[in-house]
Amino acid sequence: SRGGIALTTIVITGAAGFIGSNFVRLALQRGYRKVVAFDKLTYAGHLESLAEVSSDSRFVFQKGDIADSQQVAALYAEHAPSCLVNFAAESHVDRSIDDPDAFIRTNIVGTHRLLEGARKHLAGLEDDAASRFRFLHVSTDEVYGSLGSEGAFTEETPYAPNSPYAASKAAADHLVRAYCETFGLPALITNCSNNYGPYQFPEKLIPLVILNAVEARDLPIYGDGANVRDWLHVEDHCEGIMLALEKGDAGRKYNLGGQGERSNLEIVDAICNALDELRPARDNPAMQERGYAHYSELKTFVPDRPGHDRRYAIDASRAEKELGWRAGHDLESGLRETVRWYLNHGTWRRAVQPTGEERKRRGQAPAL
Ligand code: NAD
């Protein structure tokens, strides 16, 4: 046991996605006796992201949908988890602009099904075991809306979601809170800023820019490129979630963020500089063909995302004080390592995006 939480069976939903697959690796390293990965394997979920751990005898993969009550009931009944961490979600803002339905179904209804499943599971446990159970819901800083040039989101910042994605995550957070208050469910919420690192699906800014650049395709910059995000390495995010799970108080929420504020343009420039060094244009036939000497020549300004939040920044002082959490990676070297990772993982790259179609522009729905 660590901080009162027994390291027995952990269920991780959305485990074949970006952050979930990184968290599975951490849970195994941490010594959990059984790690159950539950995932619907949507366009964003890939077993290749779990290939490294698939031979570990403590690891179980189960394909399933968090919005299906029967599958969720069977998940709790079969594995009797001591904790569940919910990463399963539709996660791409641009897709939520084109078609919000799946976001409502998975992010809101799905979270509700998991909460109901937990409530029924706990009803069958002794008081002691029930109070030691933890439900940790992984959320985003996007629930808080957009900031001006000053300040940072705290856990007390009122919710003001602007995209259908952010609204669906906010609704889920409210349900988790309500299950704590109403039913005494021992649940926690973490709200994190933008993540980067290995295994991120290449529809998101950083892997999309890396893969487009290597193929000498245009690098799309939304609007003026000045939108600011607070970038955190995925391993630091996973460490924060683990600490919240093991040391956090039930009913509490924790903001996690990296003190890594950068504009989109700064991120794209940093990637281009790293590529100039790691795969110079003179050694890249696609770049030769376009006659470019530097990757930054591929930058292309495109129309902005409707409702694009200007700036996010996280005040993580509660997690630092109460959980002893600190982000270990600095952004410059973390980003360089990330570029190197995508260059060196051709098998994974081809498995998750066989055509490059995943990188096409989405989310330009005209306003009414
Ligand atoms: P992702 O899109 O890479 O992975 C999501 C996973 O959930 C996929 O494997 C997918 O197959 C699975 N899934 C989708 N619908 C499902 C369903 N109905 N049932 C079961 N599984 C389903 O997303 P990610 O970037 O890894 O994000 C994980 C979580 O972290 C999400 O809840 C997201 O809101 C949150 N988050 C992400 C970031 C970020 O920067 N990526 C930041 C803060 C919070």
mmCIF file of C-alpha atoms and ligand atoms in Angstrom:
data_model
loop_
_atom_site.group_PDB
_atom_site.id
_atom_site.type_symbol
_atom_site.label_atom_id
_atom_site.label_comp_id
_atom_site.label_asym_id
_atom_site.label_seq_id
_atom_site.Cartn_x
_atom_site.Cartn_y
_atom_site.Cartn_z
ATOM 1 C CA SER A 1 0.000 0.000 0.000
ATOM 2 C CA ARG A 2 1.150 3.530 -0.783
ATOM 3 C CA GLY A 3 -0.441 6.461 1.017
ATOM 4 C CA GLY A 4 -3.388 4.251 1.996
ATOM 5 C CA ILE A 5 -4.207 3.082 -1.531
ATOM 6 C CA ALA A 6 -3.670 -0.616 -2.130
ATOM 7 C CA LEU A 7 -1.625 -1.266 -5.270
ATOM 8 C CA THR A 8 -3.924 -4.016 -6.418
ATOM 9 C CA THR A 9 -6.150 -3.796 -9.479
ATOM 10 C CA ILE A 10 -6.341 -0.574 -11.435
ATOM 11 C CA VAL A 11 -8.729 -0.058 -14.346
ATOM 12 C CA ILE A 12 -7.571 2.504 -16.899
ATOM 13 C CA THR A 13 -10.168 3.602 -19.456
ATOM 14 C CA GLY A 14 -9.029 5.181 -22.729
ATOM 15 C CA ALA A 15 -5.805 3.227 -22.202
ATOM 16 C CA ALA A 16 -4.995 2.886 -25.913
ATOM 17 C CA GLY A 17 -4.904 6.661 -26.411
ATOM 18 C CA PHE A 18 -2.068 9.132 -25.928
ATOM 19 C CA ILE A 19 -2.071 9.827 -22.195
ATOM 20 C CA GLY A 20 -3.776 6.555 -21.194
ATOM 21 C CA SER A 21 -1.058 4.422 -22.824
ATOM 22 C CA ASN A 22 1.645 6.436 -21.056
ATOM 23 C CA PHE A 23 -0.242 5.981 -17.768
ATOM 24 C CA VAL A 24 -0.453 2.196 -18.273
ATOM 25 C CA ARG A 25 3.356 2.078 -18.450
ATOM 26 C CA LEU A 26 3.616 4.132 -15.247
ATOM 27 C CA ALA A 27 1.112 1.922 -13.376
ATOM 28 C CA LEU A 28 3.116 -1.191 -14.284
ATOM 29 C CA GLN A 29 6.385 0.461 -13.201
ATOM 30 C CA ARG A 30 4.696 1.508 -9.968
ATOM 31 C CA GLY A 31 3.949 -2.107 -9.089
ATOM 32 C CA TYR A 32 0.197 -2.461 -9.544
ATOM 33 C CA ARG A 33 -0.629 -6.152 -9.440
ATOM 34 C CA LYS A 34 -3.154 -6.024 -12.259
ATOM 35 C CA VAL A 35 -3.557 -3.275 -14.848
ATOM 36 C CA VAL A 36 -6.771 -3.488 -16.850
ATOM 37 C CA ALA A 37 -6.774 -1.374 -20.009
ATOM 38 C CA PHE A 38 -10.308 -0.674 -21.257
ATOM 39 C CA ASP A 39 -10.726 1.083 -24.603
ATOM 40 C CA LYS A 40 -13.211 1.270 -27.469
ATOM 41 C CA LEU A 41 -10.378 1.606 -30.002
ATOM 42 C CA THR A 42 -11.884 4.563 -31.842
ATOM 43 C CA TYR A 43 -9.878 6.275 -34.607
ATOM 44 C CA ALA A 44 -7.691 7.673 -31.783
ATOM 45 C CA GLY A 45 -7.020 4.417 -29.905
ATOM 46 C CA HIS A 46 -4.332 2.003 -31.084
ATOM 47 C CA LEU A 47 -3.054 -1.242 -29.576
ATOM 48 C CA GLU A 48 0.346 -0.365 -31.069
ATOM 49 C CA SER A 49 0.616 2.252 -28.334
ATOM 50 C CA LEU A 50 0.506 -0.601 -25.786
ATOM 51 C CA ALA A 51 2.795 -2.995 -27.673
ATOM 52 C CA GLU A 52 5.641 -2.506 -25.165
ATOM 53 C CA VAL A 53 3.556 -3.818 -22.255
ATOM 54 C CA SER A 54 1.403 -6.433 -23.981
ATOM 55 C CA SER A 55 3.586 -9.334 -22.805
ATOM 56 C CA ASP A 56 3.521 -8.258 -19.130
ATOM 57 C CA SER A 57 1.517 -10.904 -17.241
ATOM 58 C CA ARG A 58 -0.091 -8.208 -15.044
ATOM 59 C CA PHE A 59 -1.543 -6.428 -18.093
ATOM 60 C CA VAL A 60 -5.027 -7.157 -19.460
ATOM 61 C CA PHE A 61 -6.592 -5.425 -22.457
ATOM 62 C CA GLN A 62 -10.353 -5.327 -22.794
ATOM 63 C CA LYS A 63 -12.113 -3.723 -25.722
ATOM 64 C CA GLY A 64 -15.232 -1.867 -24.618
ATOM 65 C CA ASP A 65 -17.303 1.294 -24.552
ATOM 66 C CA ILE A 66 -17.662 3.407 -21.385
ATOM 67 C CA ALA A 67 -21.088 4.550 -22.611
ATOM 68 C CA ASP A 68 -22.418 0.965 -22.567
ATOM 69 C CA SER A 69 -23.883 0.237 -19.089
ATOM 70 C CA GLN A 70 -23.684 -3.521 -19.457
ATOM 71 C CA GLN A 71 -20.049 -3.496 -20.494
ATOM 72 C CA VAL A 72 -19.254 -1.116 -17.653
ATOM 73 C CA ALA A 73 -21.089 -3.279 -15.085
ATOM 74 C CA ALA A 74 -19.186 -6.331 -16.329
ATOM 75 C CA LEU A 75 -15.889 -4.421 -16.078
ATOM 76 C CA TYR A 76 -16.405 -3.681 -12.359
ATOM 77 C CA ALA A 77 -17.801 -7.143 -11.631
ATOM 78 C CA GLU A 78 -15.065 -9.064 -13.393
ATOM 79 C CA HIS A 79 -12.047 -7.146 -12.082
ATOM 80 C CA ALA A 80 -13.254 -5.684 -8.759
ATOM 81 C CA PRO A 81 -10.826 -2.765 -9.129
ATOM 82 C CA SER A 82 -9.409 -0.856 -6.164
ATOM 83 C CA CYS A 83 -9.326 2.224 -8.392
ATOM 84 C CA LEU A 84 -10.377 3.458 -11.820
ATOM 85 C CA VAL A 85 -8.770 6.262 -13.810
ATOM 86 C CA ASN A 86 -10.920 7.638 -16.613
ATOM 87 C CA PHE A 87 -9.025 8.871 -19.674
ATOM 88 C CA ALA A 88 -11.628 7.695 -22.222
ATOM 89 C CA ALA A 89 -12.868 10.649 -24.232
ATOM 90 C CA GLU A 90 -13.298 12.228 -27.586
ATOM 91 C CA SER A 91 -10.427 14.670 -27.305
ATOM 92 C CA HIS A 92 -10.023 16.788 -30.434
ATOM 93 C CA VAL A 93 -11.583 20.285 -30.339
ATOM 94 C CA ASP A 94 -11.717 20.586 -34.158
ATOM 95 C CA ARG A 95 -13.726 17.351 -34.426
ATOM 96 C CA SER A 96 -16.130 18.619 -31.735
ATOM 97 C CA ILE A 97 -16.892 21.583 -33.992
ATOM 98 C CA ASP A 98 -17.705 19.355 -36.987
ATOM 99 C CA ASP A 99 -19.692 16.747 -35.058
ATOM 100 C CA PRO A 100 -20.291 17.115 -31.306
ATOM 101 C CA ASP A 101 -22.496 13.992 -30.912
ATOM 102 C CA ALA A 102 -19.723 11.542 -30.061
ATOM 103 C CA PHE A 103 -18.397 14.055 -27.494
ATOM 104 C CA ILE A 104 -21.735 14.168 -25.691
ATOM 105 C CA ARG A 105 -22.065 10.405 -25.781
ATOM 106 C CA THR A 106 -18.582 9.421 -24.610
ATOM 107 C CA ASN A 107 -17.518 12.361 -22.487
ATOM 108 C CA ILE A 108 -20.809 12.998 -20.679
ATOM 109 C CA VAL A 109 -22.932 9.830 -20.912
ATOM 110 C CA GLY A 110 -19.833 7.613 -20.725
ATOM 111 C CA THR A 111 -18.530 9.301 -17.575
ATOM 112 C CA HIS A 112 -21.979 8.995 -16.061
ATOM 113 C CA ARG A 113 -22.082 5.253 -16.816
ATOM 114 C CA LEU A 114 -18.686 4.803 -15.125
ATOM 115 C CA LEU A 115 -19.918 6.722 -12.068
ATOM 116 C CA GLU A 116 -23.081 4.627 -11.851
ATOM 117 C CA GLY A 117 -20.978 1.479 -12.239
ATOM 118 C CA ALA A 118 -18.734 2.653 -9.382
ATOM 119 C CA ARG A 119 -21.705 3.418 -7.160
ATOM 120 C CA LYS A 120 -23.110 -0.081 -7.642
ATOM 121 C CA HIS A 121 -19.663 -1.659 -7.237
ATOM 122 C CA LEU A 122 -19.135 0.157 -3.917
ATOM 123 C CA ALA A 123 -22.560 -0.857 -2.633
ATOM 124 C CA GLY A 124 -21.331 -4.459 -2.705
ATOM 125 C CA LEU A 125 -18.112 -3.770 -0.754
ATOM 126 C CA GLU A 126 -17.368 -3.640 2.985
ATOM 127 C CA ASP A 127 -17.243 -0.032 4.303
ATOM 128 C CA ASP A 128 -13.476 -0.156 4.634
ATOM 129 C CA ALA A 129 -12.867 -1.306 1.062
ATOM 130 C CA ALA A 130 -15.463 1.143 -0.257
ATOM 131 C CA SER A 131 -13.761 4.098 1.430
ATOM 132 C CA ARG A 132 -10.377 3.061 0.051
ATOM 133 C CA PHE A 133 -11.703 2.887 -3.543
ATOM 134 C CA ARG A 134 -10.752 5.803 -5.790
ATOM 135 C CA PHE A 135 -12.388 7.099 -8.977
ATOM 136 C CA LEU A 136 -10.063 9.545 -10.690
ATOM 137 C CA HIS A 137 -11.485 11.568 -13.564
ATOM 138 C CA VAL A 138 -8.974 13.115 -15.949
ATOM 139 C CA SER A 139 -10.046 16.522 -17.203
ATOM 140 C CA THR A 140 -8.679 19.562 -18.934
ATOM 141 C CA ASP A 141 -7.945 23.246 -18.297
ATOM 142 C CA GLU A 142 -10.246 24.037 -21.244
ATOM 143 C CA VAL A 143 -13.250 23.821 -18.866
ATOM 144 C CA TYR A 144 -12.161 27.196 -17.442
ATOM 145 C CA GLY A 145 -12.416 29.063 -20.762
ATOM 146 C CA SER A 146 -9.905 31.590 -22.031
ATOM 147 C CA LEU A 147 -7.515 33.966 -20.204
ATOM 148 C CA GLY A 148 -6.299 37.462 -21.062
ATOM 149 C CA SER A 149 -2.583 38.173 -21.009
ATOM 150 C CA GLU A 150 -2.382 37.929 -17.187
ATOM 151 C CA GLY A 151 -3.256 35.355 -14.544
ATOM 152 C CA ALA A 152 -3.694 31.599 -14.334
ATOM 153 C CA PHE A 153 -6.507 29.116 -13.659
ATOM 154 C CA THR A 154 -6.841 27.893 -10.066
ATOM 155 C CA GLU A 155 -9.143 25.132 -8.833
ATOM 156 C CA GLU A 156 -11.609 27.895 -7.856
ATOM 157 C CA THR A 157 -11.803 29.491 -11.308
ATOM 158 C CA PRO A 158 -15.436 29.321 -12.489
ATOM 159 C CA TYR A 159 -16.158 27.018 -15.419
ATOM 160 C CA ALA A 160 -16.694 28.805 -18.763
ATOM 161 C CA PRO A 161 -16.199 26.266 -21.562
ATOM 162 C CA ASN A 162 -16.158 27.639 -25.112
ATOM 163 C CA SER A 163 -15.965 24.623 -27.441
ATOM 164 C CA PRO A 164 -18.313 21.614 -27.561
ATOM 165 C CA TYR A 165 -15.297 19.542 -26.413
ATOM 166 C CA ALA A 166 -14.688 21.787 -23.389
ATOM 167 C CA ALA A 167 -18.418 21.849 -22.559
ATOM 168 C CA SER A 168 -18.626 18.051 -22.617
ATOM 169 C CA LYS A 169 -15.607 17.792 -20.301
ATOM 170 C CA ALA A 170 -17.107 20.438 -17.979
ATOM 171 C CA ALA A 171 -20.387 18.496 -17.819
ATOM 172 C CA ALA A 172 -18.497 15.329 -16.916
ATOM 173 C CA ASP A 173 -16.573 17.161 -14.153
ATOM 174 C CA HIS A 174 -19.873 18.393 -12.701
ATOM 175 C CA LEU A 175 -21.261 14.853 -12.662
ATOM 176 C CA VAL A 176 -18.176 13.569 -10.852
ATOM 177 C CA ARG A 177 -18.497 16.361 -8.285
ATOM 178 C CA ALA A 178 -22.208 15.610 -7.838
ATOM 179 C CA TYR A 179 -21.509 11.909 -7.225
ATOM 180 C CA CYS A 180 -19.043 12.898 -4.481
ATOM 181 C CA GLU A 181 -21.460 15.317 -2.839
ATOM 182 C CA THR A 182 -24.629 13.258 -3.213
ATOM 183 C CA PHE A 183 -23.476 9.656 -2.894
ATOM 184 C CA GLY A 184 -20.131 10.062 -1.125
ATOM 185 C CA LEU A 185 -18.290 8.479 -4.045
ATOM 186 C CA PRO A 186 -14.543 8.803 -3.305
ATOM 187 C CA ALA A 187 -13.697 10.579 -6.547
ATOM 188 C CA LEU A 188 -11.085 13.129 -7.596
ATOM 189 C CA ILE A 189 -10.675 15.340 -10.649
ATOM 190 C CA THR A 190 -7.448 16.550 -12.234
ATOM 191 C CA ASN A 191 -7.519 19.437 -14.736
ATOM 192 C CA CYS A 192 -4.448 19.554 -16.902
ATOM 193 C CA SER A 193 -3.000 21.829 -19.554
ATOM 194 C CA ASN A 194 -1.901 20.725 -23.052
ATOM 195 C CA ASN A 195 0.258 17.611 -23.133
ATOM 196 C CA TYR A 196 3.061 16.664 -25.492
ATOM 197 C CA GLY A 197 5.263 13.596 -25.815
ATOM 198 C CA PRO A 198 5.335 10.094 -27.306
ATOM 199 C CA TYR A 199 2.235 8.315 -28.680
ATOM 200 C CA GLN A 200 0.103 11.419 -29.379
ATOM 201 C CA PHE A 201 -2.230 10.993 -32.342
ATOM 202 C CA PRO A 202 -0.974 13.154 -35.234
ATOM 203 C CA GLU A 203 -4.101 15.300 -35.505
ATOM 204 C CA LYS A 204 -2.824 17.404 -32.565
ATOM 205 C CA LEU A 205 -0.458 20.352 -33.130
ATOM 206 C CA ILE A 206 2.928 18.925 -32.135
ATOM 207 C CA PRO A 207 2.891 15.483 -33.820
ATOM 208 C CA LEU A 208 0.998 16.920 -36.796
ATOM 209 C CA VAL A 209 3.673 19.560 -37.354
ATOM 210 C CA ILE A 210 6.498 17.033 -36.940
ATOM 211 C CA LEU A 211 4.995 14.552 -39.419
ATOM 212 C CA ASN A 212 3.947 17.187 -41.952
ATOM 213 C CA ALA A 213 7.417 18.735 -41.818
ATOM 214 C CA VAL A 214 9.188 15.426 -42.399
ATOM 215 C CA GLU A 215 7.023 14.950 -45.519
ATOM 216 C CA ALA A 216 7.664 18.607 -46.525
ATOM 217 C CA ARG A 217 3.936 19.392 -46.305
ATOM 218 C CA ASP A 218 2.661 22.820 -45.246
ATOM 219 C CA LEU A 219 2.605 23.498 -41.483
ATOM 220 C CA PRO A 220 -0.776 25.053 -40.717
ATOM 221 C CA ILE A 221 -0.764 27.957 -38.229
ATOM 222 C CA TYR A 222 -4.288 28.876 -37.078
ATOM 223 C CA GLY A 223 -5.057 32.633 -37.160
ATOM 224 C CA ASP A 224 -2.050 34.738 -36.128
ATOM 225 C CA GLY A 225 -0.350 31.851 -34.292
ATOM 226 C CA ALA A 226 -0.310 33.865 -31.060
ATOM 227 C CA ASN A 227 -2.668 31.585 -29.084
ATOM 228 C CA VAL A 228 -0.856 30.508 -25.932
ATOM 229 C CA ARG A 229 -0.947 27.049 -24.339
ATOM 230 C CA ASP A 230 0.785 25.846 -21.162
ATOM 231 C CA TRP A 231 2.624 22.736 -22.380
ATOM 232 C CA LEU A 232 3.298 19.824 -20.058
ATOM 233 C CA HIS A 233 5.187 16.622 -20.844
ATOM 234 C CA VAL A 234 2.813 13.637 -20.767
ATOM 235 C CA GLU A 235 5.029 11.802 -18.244
ATOM 236 C CA ASP A 236 4.757 14.729 -15.831
ATOM 237 C CA HIS A 237 0.980 14.694 -16.274
ATOM 238 C CA CYS A 238 0.863 10.944 -15.561
ATOM 239 C CA GLU A 239 3.030 11.389 -12.452
ATOM 240 C CA GLY A 240 0.618 14.082 -11.206
ATOM 241 C CA ILE A 241 -2.392 11.831 -11.764
ATOM 242 C CA MET A 242 -0.632 8.973 -9.927
ATOM 243 C CA LEU A 243 0.154 11.227 -6.958
ATOM 244 C CA ALA A 244 -3.437 12.492 -6.861
ATOM 245 C CA LEU A 245 -4.656 8.886 -6.919
ATOM 246 C CA GLU A 246 -2.335 7.739 -4.158
ATOM 247 C CA LYS A 247 -2.117 10.838 -1.940
ATOM 248 C CA GLY A 248 -5.012 13.120 -2.901
ATOM 249 C CA ASP A 249 -8.126 13.594 -0.790
ATOM 250 C CA ALA A 250 -11.338 12.113 -2.114
ATOM 251 C CA GLY A 251 -13.639 14.905 -3.274
ATOM 252 C CA ARG A 252 -10.754 17.230 -4.153
ATOM 253 C CA LYS A 253 -9.655 18.571 -7.509
ATOM 254 C CA TYR A 254 -6.099 19.374 -8.605
ATOM 255 C CA ASN A 255 -4.814 21.544 -11.451
ATOM 256 C CA LEU A 256 -1.734 20.232 -13.253
ATOM 257 C CA GLY A 257 0.295 22.413 -15.592
ATOM 258 C CA GLY A 258 3.767 22.936 -16.786
ATOM 259 C CA GLN A 259 4.768 26.590 -16.463
ATOM 260 C CA GLY A 260 5.466 25.995 -20.145
ATOM 261 C CA GLU A 261 3.559 28.837 -21.757
ATOM 262 C CA ARG A 262 4.320 29.179 -25.456
ATOM 263 C CA SER A 263 2.463 30.554 -28.458
ATOM 264 C CA ASN A 264 1.643 28.104 -31.228
ATOM 265 C CA LEU A 265 4.118 29.935 -33.435
ATOM 266 C CA GLU A 266 6.911 29.466 -30.864
ATOM 267 C CA ILE A 267 6.129 25.739 -30.685
ATOM 268 C CA VAL A 268 6.201 25.349 -34.471
ATOM 269 C CA ASP A 269 9.491 27.282 -34.667
ATOM 270 C CA ALA A 270 11.037 25.094 -31.968
ATOM 271 C CA ILE A 271 10.022 21.948 -33.868
ATOM 272 C CA CYS A 272 11.436 23.356 -37.120
ATOM 273 C CA ASN A 273 14.748 24.179 -35.420
ATOM 274 C CA ALA A 274 14.965 20.694 -33.909
ATOM 275 C CA LEU A 275 14.292 19.130 -37.320
ATOM 276 C CA ASP A 276 16.890 21.351 -39.013
ATOM 277 C CA GLU A 277 19.367 19.699 -36.675
ATOM 278 C CA LEU A 278 18.034 16.133 -36.476
ATOM 279 C CA ARG A 279 16.994 15.694 -40.130
ATOM 280 C CA PRO A 280 18.498 18.532 -42.179
ATOM 281 C CA ALA A 281 16.666 19.450 -45.397
ATOM 282 C CA ARG A 282 19.697 18.412 -47.465
ATOM 283 C CA ASP A 283 19.182 14.814 -46.230
ATOM 284 C CA ASN A 284 15.420 14.869 -46.802
ATOM 285 C CA PRO A 285 14.370 14.223 -50.414
ATOM 286 C CA ALA A 286 10.862 15.644 -49.825
ATOM 287 C CA MET A 287 12.397 18.977 -48.744
ATOM 288 C CA GLN A 288 14.837 18.892 -51.659
ATOM 289 C CA GLU A 289 11.925 18.421 -54.031
ATOM 290 C CA ARG A 290 10.215 21.568 -52.716
ATOM 291 C CA GLY A 291 13.475 23.460 -52.847
ATOM 292 C CA TYR A 292 13.433 24.427 -49.157
ATOM 293 C CA ALA A 293 16.539 24.681 -46.993
ATOM 294 C CA HIS A 294 14.748 25.112 -43.626
ATOM 295 C CA TYR A 295 11.595 23.596 -42.195
ATOM 296 C CA SER A 296 10.279 27.003 -41.109
ATOM 297 C CA GLU A 297 9.712 27.758 -44.826
ATOM 298 C CA LEU A 298 6.781 25.298 -44.644
ATOM 299 C CA LYS A 299 4.815 27.503 -42.188
ATOM 300 C CA THR A 300 1.448 28.536 -43.645
ATOM 301 C CA PHE A 301 -1.103 30.777 -41.965
ATOM 302 C CA VAL A 302 -4.653 29.371 -42.260
ATOM 303 C CA PRO A 303 -8.062 30.690 -41.080
ATOM 304 C CA ASP A 304 -8.497 30.509 -37.298
ATOM 305 C CA ARG A 305 -10.562 27.907 -35.400
ATOM 306 C CA PRO A 306 -13.995 29.379 -34.549
ATOM 307 C CA GLY A 307 -14.164 30.207 -30.818
ATOM 308 C CA HIS A 308 -10.409 29.632 -30.474
ATOM 309 C CA ASP A 309 -9.429 30.273 -26.833
ATOM 310 C CA ARG A 310 -6.616 32.826 -26.681
ATOM 311 C CA ARG A 311 -4.611 31.735 -23.692
ATOM 312 C CA TYR A 312 -4.537 29.000 -21.052
ATOM 313 C CA ALA A 313 -2.254 28.910 -18.031
ATOM 314 C CA ILE A 314 -2.390 26.741 -14.950
ATOM 315 C CA ASP A 315 -1.654 27.555 -11.324
ATOM 316 C CA ALA A 316 -0.529 24.156 -10.014
ATOM 317 C CA SER A 317 0.421 25.298 -6.516
ATOM 318 C CA ARG A 318 -2.187 23.069 -4.803
ATOM 319 C CA ALA A 319 -0.775 19.928 -6.467
ATOM 320 C CA GLU A 320 2.759 21.060 -5.629
ATOM 321 C CA LYS A 321 1.950 21.720 -1.958
ATOM 322 C CA GLU A 322 -0.452 18.898 -1.209
ATOM 323 C CA LEU A 323 0.873 16.147 -3.473
ATOM 324 C CA GLY A 324 4.538 17.114 -3.726
ATOM 325 C CA TRP A 325 4.176 17.176 -7.518
ATOM 326 C CA ARG A 326 6.642 19.009 -9.744
ATOM 327 C CA ALA A 327 7.026 18.906 -13.517
ATOM 328 C CA GLY A 328 10.388 17.275 -14.219
ATOM 329 C CA HIS A 329 10.814 17.930 -17.953
ATOM 330 C CA ASP A 330 11.781 21.298 -19.333
ATOM 331 C CA LEU A 331 10.035 22.214 -22.552
ATOM 332 C CA GLU A 332 13.081 22.781 -24.777
ATOM 333 C CA SER A 333 14.694 19.400 -24.191
ATOM 334 C CA GLY A 334 11.309 17.642 -23.869
ATOM 335 C CA LEU A 335 10.260 18.928 -27.269
ATOM 336 C CA ARG A 336 13.554 17.908 -28.871
ATOM 337 C CA GLU A 337 13.231 14.406 -27.434
ATOM 338 C CA THR A 338 9.662 14.276 -28.700
ATOM 339 C CA VAL A 339 10.739 15.199 -32.238
ATOM 340 C CA ARG A 340 13.396 12.486 -32.038
ATOM 341 C CA TRP A 341 10.790 9.968 -30.806
ATOM 342 C CA TYR A 342 8.475 10.558 -33.784
ATOM 343 C CA LEU A 343 11.408 10.297 -36.192
ATOM 344 C CA ASN A 344 12.487 6.987 -34.647
ATOM 345 C CA HIS A 345 9.077 5.308 -34.429
ATOM 346 C CA GLY A 346 8.155 4.628 -38.040
ATOM 347 C CA THR A 347 6.231 1.430 -37.244
ATOM 348 C CA TRP A 348 3.977 3.207 -34.767
ATOM 349 C CA ARG A 349 3.565 6.154 -37.141
ATOM 350 C CA ARG A 350 2.475 3.985 -40.049
ATOM 351 C CA ALA A 351 0.124 1.963 -37.831
ATOM 352 C CA VAL A 352 -1.794 4.938 -36.474
ATOM 353 C CA GLN A 353 -1.986 6.985 -39.648
ATOM 354 C CA PRO A 354 -1.687 4.838 -42.729
ATOM 355 C CA THR A 355 -2.739 7.567 -45.169
ATOM 356 C CA GLY A 356 -1.985 10.956 -43.646
ATOM 357 C CA GLU A 357 -5.732 11.714 -44.017
ATOM 358 C CA GLU A 358 -5.787 12.153 -40.206
ATOM 359 C CA ARG A 359 -3.917 15.417 -40.646
ATOM 360 C CA LYS A 360 -6.485 17.123 -42.868
ATOM 361 C CA ARG A 361 -8.012 20.384 -41.629
ATOM 362 C CA ARG A 362 -11.228 20.041 -39.608
ATOM 363 C CA GLY A 363 -13.456 22.263 -37.493
ATOM 364 C CA GLN A 364 -14.184 25.216 -39.724
ATOM 365 C CA ALA A 365 -17.959 25.154 -39.283
ATOM 366 C CA PRO A 366 -19.241 28.617 -40.251
ATOM 367 C CA ALA A 367 -20.987 30.581 -37.494
ATOM 368 C CA LEU A 368 -24.790 30.718 -37.802
HETATM 369 P P1 NAD B 1 -6.836 10.404 -27.076
HETATM 370 O O1 NAD B 1 -7.853 10.875 -28.052
HETATM 371 O O2 NAD B 1 -5.424 10.194 -27.531
HETATM 372 O O3 NAD B 1 -7.317 9.038 -26.411
HETATM 373 C C1 NAD B 1 -8.637 8.793 -26.039
HETATM 374 C C2 NAD B 1 -8.830 7.278 -25.916
HETATM 375 O O4 NAD B 1 -10.174 7.034 -25.473
HETATM 376 C C3 NAD B 1 -8.665 6.542 -27.240
HETATM 377 O O5 NAD B 1 -7.832 5.422 -27.061
HETATM 378 C C4 NAD B 1 -10.081 6.115 -27.598
HETATM 379 O O6 NAD B 1 -10.142 4.892 -28.342
HETATM 380 C C5 NAD B 1 -10.719 5.977 -26.230
HETATM 381 N N1 NAD B 1 -12.187 6.117 -26.254
HETATM 382 C C6 NAD B 1 -12.908 7.058 -26.915
HETATM 383 N N2 NAD B 1 -14.228 6.858 -26.721
HETATM 384 C C7 NAD B 1 -14.330 5.774 -25.896
HETATM 385 C C8 NAD B 1 -15.438 5.077 -25.326
HETATM 386 N N3 NAD B 1 -16.704 5.458 -25.565
HETATM 387 N N4 NAD B 1 -15.183 4.018 -24.517
HETATM 388 C C9 NAD B 1 -13.911 3.626 -24.277
HETATM 389 N N5 NAD B 1 -12.837 4.225 -24.805
HETATM 390 C C10 NAD B 1 -13.041 5.295 -25.604
HETATM 391 O O7 NAD B 1 -6.881 11.446 -25.874
HETATM 392 P P2 NAD B 1 -5.734 11.903 -24.852
HETATM 393 O O8 NAD B 1 -5.063 13.104 -25.403
HETATM 394 O O9 NAD B 1 -4.952 10.730 -24.425
HETATM 395 O O10 NAD B 1 -6.634 12.398 -23.638
HETATM 396 C C11 NAD B 1 -7.011 11.509 -22.577
HETATM 397 C C12 NAD B 1 -7.835 12.259 -21.557
HETATM 398 O O11 NAD B 1 -7.086 13.345 -21.034
HETATM 399 C C13 NAD B 1 -9.112 12.871 -22.131
HETATM 400 O O12 NAD B 1 -10.134 12.724 -21.182
HETATM 401 C C14 NAD B 1 -8.763 14.339 -22.326
HETATM 402 O O13 NAD B 1 -9.911 15.135 -22.198
HETATM 403 C C15 NAD B 1 -7.812 14.559 -21.175
HETATM 404 N N6 NAD B 1 -6.810 15.622 -21.385
HETATM 405 C C16 NAD B 1 -6.025 15.634 -22.498
HETATM 406 C C17 NAD B 1 -5.062 16.630 -22.647
HETATM 407 C C18 NAD B 1 -4.142 16.655 -23.849
HETATM 408 O O14 NAD B 1 -3.391 17.606 -24.005
HETATM 409 N N7 NAD B 1 -4.117 15.650 -24.691
HETATM 410 C C19 NAD B 1 -4.930 17.621 -21.670
HETATM 411 C C20 NAD B 1 -5.756 17.579 -20.533
HETATM 412 C C21 NAD B 1 -6.690 16.571 -20.410
#
